[in-house]
Amino acid sequence: MDTWPATAVRSSARVRWRRAGAQPRAVVLVLHGGQEHGLQPPGRWTPARLRMLPFVSALARATRGRGVAVGEVVYRCEGWNGGRADAAVDAVAAVEEVAADWGPVPVVLVGHSMGGRAALRAAGGPAVTGVVALAPWCPPGEPCTQLAGRRLAVVHGSADRVTEPAASRRTAREARAAGAEVCVLTLPGGRHAMLERAADWHAVTTRLATGLLGLTPLPGEVCDAFDRRGTDPGGLDLPLPRRRTL
């Protein structure tokens, strides 16, 4: 069941807002996963969308009273659809809508799987300051130049058999070489659906997102990884012990 309070939701063409005041000071956009191919719009009860609702709720709780708008990007299609890159197009449009509505407020993108790929593609928007990519789908050859000057935190489960942790590390290396500040956090035993260690997934994501917005301190090991440059491999595989949240 969609538990978002009706009085707290403001809908738009590109974003379903969990909370959005008249003039927020910052924005978090959440992008759920999808399919490689599919032209139908994602349903209300699609698992890819449902699994992100606890993340939206956790982010809304953590930023309550801080002037942060939290919303879910609305996709036109459930699939990426090859060169159409529909989810990325929608993510870019959502970032542009934020800028049109509220001006140059800082934006952090939180995306899972296909949504992680879309978030990485949309990170070139001038207001985007950071990305939290959860088990992102990172095929070889993905562009990384748009990530220059951004902060990228990747979180991947070691037991993921849908998207590859090694591909996340490869993309992280390429992003760092392109000028991004990067870290990769590994959840031992974590799988793609983020059901195992769910509380850790939610807590780590929230801590990273609020840290990227400057609302809370980032963990020391994340800051150390962000400080590394170029082809330095440090901080591109930081294991999170069980029952530990950042």
Short mmCIF file of C-alpha atoms in Angstrom, two decimals:
data_model
loop_
_atom_site.label_atom_id
_atom_site.label_comp_id
_atom_site.label_asym_id
_atom_site.label_seq_id
_atom_site.Cartn_x
_atom_site.Cartn_y
_atom_site.Cartn_z
CA MET A 1 0.00 0.00 0.00
CA ASP A 2 1.21 3.51 -0.83
CA THR A 3 1.61 5.06 2.61
CA TRP A 4 2.41 8.61 1.56
CA PRO A 5 -0.03 11.00 3.29
CA ALA A 6 -2.24 12.66 0.69
CA THR A 7 -1.77 16.04 2.34
CA ALA A 8 2.01 15.79 1.95
CA VAL A 9 2.10 14.92 -1.75
CA ARG A 10 2.30 17.39 -4.61
CA SER A 11 2.26 15.78 -8.06
CA SER A 12 3.83 17.10 -11.25
CA ALA A 13 4.52 15.82 -14.73
CA ARG A 14 7.92 14.47 -13.78
CA VAL A 15 7.98 14.02 -10.00
CA ARG A 16 5.67 12.65 -7.32
CA TRP A 17 6.66 14.63 -4.25
CA ARG A 18 6.72 13.14 -0.78
CA ARG A 19 7.21 16.56 0.68
CA ALA A 20 7.80 19.87 -1.08
CA GLY A 21 7.37 23.30 0.43
CA ALA A 22 6.90 26.56 -1.42
CA GLN A 23 10.66 27.09 -1.74
CA PRO A 24 12.88 24.20 -0.60
CA ARG A 25 16.55 24.75 0.12
CA ALA A 26 17.54 21.38 -1.36
CA VAL A 27 16.02 18.43 -3.25
CA VAL A 28 16.41 14.65 -3.22
CA LEU A 29 15.07 12.81 -6.26
CA VAL A 30 14.58 9.03 -6.00
CA LEU A 31 14.69 6.86 -9.15
CA HIS A 32 13.46 3.28 -8.99
CA GLY A 33 14.59 0.40 -11.18
CA GLY A 34 12.97 -1.10 -14.25
CA GLN A 35 13.50 -3.36 -17.23
CA GLU A 36 15.93 -3.45 -20.12
CA HIS A 37 12.97 -3.16 -22.52
CA GLY A 38 9.39 -2.06 -21.96
CA LEU A 39 7.24 0.77 -23.30
CA GLN A 40 4.40 0.45 -20.81
CA PRO A 41 4.39 2.90 -17.89
CA PRO A 42 5.40 1.26 -14.59
CA GLY A 43 2.39 0.23 -12.58
CA ARG A 44 1.50 1.55 -9.15
CA TRP A 45 2.36 -1.83 -7.60
CA THR A 46 5.45 -2.70 -9.61
CA PRO A 47 8.08 -4.23 -7.28
CA ALA A 48 10.79 -1.90 -8.56
CA ARG A 49 8.78 1.07 -7.39
CA LEU A 50 7.52 -0.46 -4.16
CA ARG A 51 11.01 -1.37 -2.96
CA MET A 52 12.01 2.30 -3.09
CA LEU A 53 9.13 3.60 -0.96
CA PRO A 54 10.94 2.82 2.33
CA PHE A 55 13.92 4.80 1.03
CA VAL A 56 11.67 7.76 0.25
CA SER A 57 10.13 7.56 3.72
CA ALA A 58 13.54 7.29 5.41
CA LEU A 59 14.84 10.30 3.48
CA ALA A 60 11.73 12.31 4.31
CA ARG A 61 12.07 11.52 8.02
CA ALA A 62 15.77 12.34 8.08
CA THR A 63 15.28 15.72 6.41
CA ARG A 64 12.07 16.80 8.17
CA GLY A 65 12.23 20.45 9.13
CA ARG A 66 15.36 21.03 7.03
CA GLY A 67 13.71 22.56 3.96
CA VAL A 68 14.36 19.52 1.76
CA ALA A 69 11.90 18.38 -0.92
CA VAL A 70 11.89 14.61 -1.45
CA GLY A 71 10.26 13.10 -4.53
CA GLU A 72 10.06 10.06 -6.79
CA VAL A 73 10.80 10.52 -10.49
CA VAL A 74 7.84 9.47 -12.64
CA TYR A 75 8.86 7.34 -15.63
CA ARG A 76 6.93 7.29 -18.89
CA CYS A 77 8.14 3.73 -19.63
CA GLU A 78 9.16 0.80 -17.48
CA GLY A 79 12.18 0.04 -19.70
CA TRP A 80 15.44 1.69 -20.66
CA ASN A 81 14.78 0.81 -24.29
CA GLY A 82 18.20 0.89 -25.88
CA GLY A 83 19.32 4.15 -27.38
CA ARG A 84 16.09 5.83 -26.30
CA ALA A 85 17.39 5.74 -22.71
CA ASP A 86 13.89 6.62 -21.53
CA ALA A 87 14.65 6.55 -17.80
CA ALA A 88 17.62 8.89 -18.29
CA VAL A 89 15.49 11.27 -20.37
CA ASP A 90 12.92 11.34 -17.57
CA ALA A 91 15.60 11.90 -14.92
CA VAL A 92 17.07 14.83 -16.85
CA ALA A 93 13.57 16.29 -17.30
CA ALA A 94 12.92 15.99 -13.56
CA VAL A 95 16.14 17.83 -12.73
CA GLU A 96 15.23 20.53 -15.22
CA GLU A 97 11.75 20.81 -13.70
CA VAL A 98 13.27 21.38 -10.26
CA ALA A 99 15.43 24.17 -11.65
CA ALA A 100 12.45 25.75 -13.43
CA ASP A 101 10.26 25.62 -10.32
CA TRP A 102 12.75 26.48 -7.59
CA GLY A 103 15.92 27.82 -9.15
CA PRO A 104 19.46 26.55 -8.50
CA VAL A 105 18.77 24.56 -5.31
CA PRO A 106 21.22 21.67 -4.79
CA VAL A 107 19.94 18.29 -5.96
CA VAL A 108 21.02 14.79 -4.88
CA LEU A 109 19.91 11.84 -7.01
CA VAL A 110 19.27 8.44 -5.41
CA GLY A 111 18.77 5.64 -7.94
CA HIS A 112 18.52 1.84 -7.84
CA SER A 113 19.48 -0.46 -10.72
CA MET A 114 18.12 1.14 -13.92
CA GLY A 115 17.40 4.20 -11.80
CA GLY A 116 21.06 4.26 -10.78
CA ARG A 117 22.06 4.29 -14.44
CA ALA A 118 19.58 7.09 -15.09
CA ALA A 119 20.90 9.07 -12.11
CA LEU A 120 24.45 8.79 -13.40
CA ARG A 121 23.35 10.03 -16.82
CA ALA A 122 21.40 12.95 -15.30
CA ALA A 123 24.22 14.03 -12.99
CA GLY A 124 25.42 16.64 -15.46
CA GLY A 125 22.57 18.97 -14.53
CA PRO A 126 24.11 22.15 -13.11
CA ALA A 127 22.22 21.86 -9.80
CA VAL A 128 23.17 18.21 -9.20
CA THR A 129 25.83 17.99 -6.51
CA GLY A 130 25.82 14.27 -5.79
CA VAL A 131 24.54 10.82 -6.68
CA VAL A 132 23.85 7.78 -4.51
CA ALA A 133 23.76 4.81 -6.89
CA LEU A 134 22.33 1.60 -5.38
CA ALA A 135 23.33 -1.57 -7.23
CA PRO A 136 23.43 0.46 -10.45
CA TRP A 137 23.16 -1.07 -13.90
CA CYS A 138 26.46 -0.02 -15.48
CA PRO A 139 27.07 -1.54 -18.93
CA PRO A 140 30.50 -0.99 -20.48
CA GLY A 141 30.86 2.26 -22.36
CA GLU A 142 28.59 4.39 -20.18
CA PRO A 143 29.55 8.09 -20.32
CA CYS A 144 31.26 9.56 -17.26
CA THR A 145 32.32 13.07 -18.28
CA GLN A 146 29.03 14.48 -16.92
CA LEU A 147 30.13 13.36 -13.45
CA ALA A 148 33.11 15.73 -13.30
CA GLY A 149 32.86 17.91 -10.22
CA ARG A 150 30.13 15.75 -8.67
CA ARG A 151 30.27 13.41 -5.71
CA LEU A 152 29.32 9.80 -6.44
CA ALA A 153 28.64 7.21 -3.74
CA VAL A 154 27.95 3.70 -5.03
CA VAL A 155 26.49 1.01 -2.76
CA HIS A 156 26.43 -2.57 -4.03
CA GLY A 157 25.67 -5.91 -2.38
CA SER A 158 28.35 -8.56 -2.68
CA ALA A 159 25.76 -11.25 -3.51
CA ASP A 160 24.06 -9.29 -6.31
CA ARG A 161 23.47 -11.55 -9.33
CA VAL A 162 21.43 -9.07 -11.38
CA THR A 163 23.85 -6.17 -11.71
CA GLU A 164 27.56 -6.68 -11.21
CA PRO A 165 29.53 -5.22 -8.30
CA ALA A 166 32.61 -5.33 -10.53
CA ALA A 167 30.82 -3.12 -13.07
CA SER A 168 30.10 -0.58 -10.32
CA ARG A 169 33.78 -0.48 -9.42
CA ARG A 170 34.74 -0.08 -13.08
CA THR A 171 32.31 2.81 -13.49
CA ALA A 172 33.58 4.36 -10.26
CA ARG A 173 37.17 4.22 -11.55
CA GLU A 174 36.12 5.83 -14.81
CA ALA A 175 34.13 8.52 -13.00
CA ARG A 176 37.09 9.34 -10.76
CA ALA A 177 39.36 9.57 -13.78
CA ALA A 178 36.81 11.97 -15.32
CA GLY A 179 37.01 14.27 -12.31
CA ALA A 180 34.33 13.01 -9.92
CA GLU A 181 34.78 12.44 -6.19
CA VAL A 182 33.95 8.76 -5.73
CA CYS A 183 33.51 6.03 -3.15
CA VAL A 184 32.14 2.48 -3.42
CA LEU A 185 30.58 0.78 -0.38
CA THR A 186 30.02 -2.99 -0.42
CA LEU A 187 27.32 -4.67 1.69
CA PRO A 188 28.47 -8.26 2.34
CA GLY A 189 25.63 -10.62 1.53
CA GLY A 190 23.46 -7.91 0.05
CA ARG A 191 21.37 -8.87 -2.99
CA HIS A 192 19.86 -6.85 -5.78
CA ALA A 193 16.36 -6.43 -4.33
CA MET A 194 17.85 -4.90 -1.16
CA LEU A 195 15.63 -7.05 1.08
CA GLU A 196 18.51 -8.67 2.93
CA ARG A 197 19.96 -6.09 5.33
CA ALA A 198 17.13 -3.76 4.36
CA ALA A 199 17.63 -1.53 7.41
CA ASP A 200 21.30 -1.09 6.49
CA TRP A 201 20.43 -0.21 2.89
CA HIS A 202 17.99 2.44 4.11
CA ALA A 203 20.30 3.87 6.77
CA VAL A 204 23.40 4.00 4.57
CA THR A 205 21.49 5.65 1.74
CA THR A 206 19.99 8.25 4.05
CA ARG A 207 23.33 9.03 5.67
CA LEU A 208 25.01 9.43 2.30
CA ALA A 209 22.25 11.59 0.83
CA THR A 210 22.08 13.92 3.83
CA GLY A 211 25.87 14.07 3.88
CA LEU A 212 26.02 15.01 0.21
CA LEU A 213 23.57 17.84 0.94
CA GLY A 214 25.75 19.01 3.82
CA LEU A 215 23.05 18.34 6.43
CA THR A 216 25.09 15.72 8.32
CA PRO A 217 28.81 14.87 8.39
CA LEU A 218 29.97 12.28 5.91
CA PRO A 219 31.80 9.29 7.44
CA GLY A 220 35.55 9.63 7.56
CA GLU A 221 36.23 6.75 5.18
CA VAL A 222 33.86 8.26 2.63
CA CYS A 223 35.61 11.64 2.88
CA ASP A 224 38.97 9.93 2.50
CA ALA A 225 37.75 8.19 -0.65
CA PHE A 226 36.37 11.45 -2.05
CA ASP A 227 39.78 13.08 -1.50
CA ARG A 228 41.50 10.61 -3.82
CA ARG A 229 42.01 11.58 -7.43
CA GLY A 230 42.59 10.23 -10.91
CA THR A 231 43.35 6.53 -11.11
CA ASP A 232 43.89 6.08 -7.35
CA PRO A 233 41.98 2.86 -6.49
CA GLY A 234 41.57 3.72 -2.81
CA GLY A 235 38.05 3.85 -1.46
CA LEU A 236 36.51 1.95 -4.35
CA ASP A 237 35.62 -1.08 -2.22
CA LEU A 238 34.77 -0.21 1.37
CA PRO A 239 33.05 -3.21 3.00
CA LEU A 240 30.32 -2.46 5.52
CA PRO A 241 30.34 -4.96 8.41
CA ARG A 242 27.06 -6.62 9.26
CA ARG A 243 24.65 -4.58 11.38
CA ARG A 244 26.72 -1.50 10.86
CA THR A 245 25.29 1.73 9.56
CA LEU A 246 27.47 4.65 8.63
#
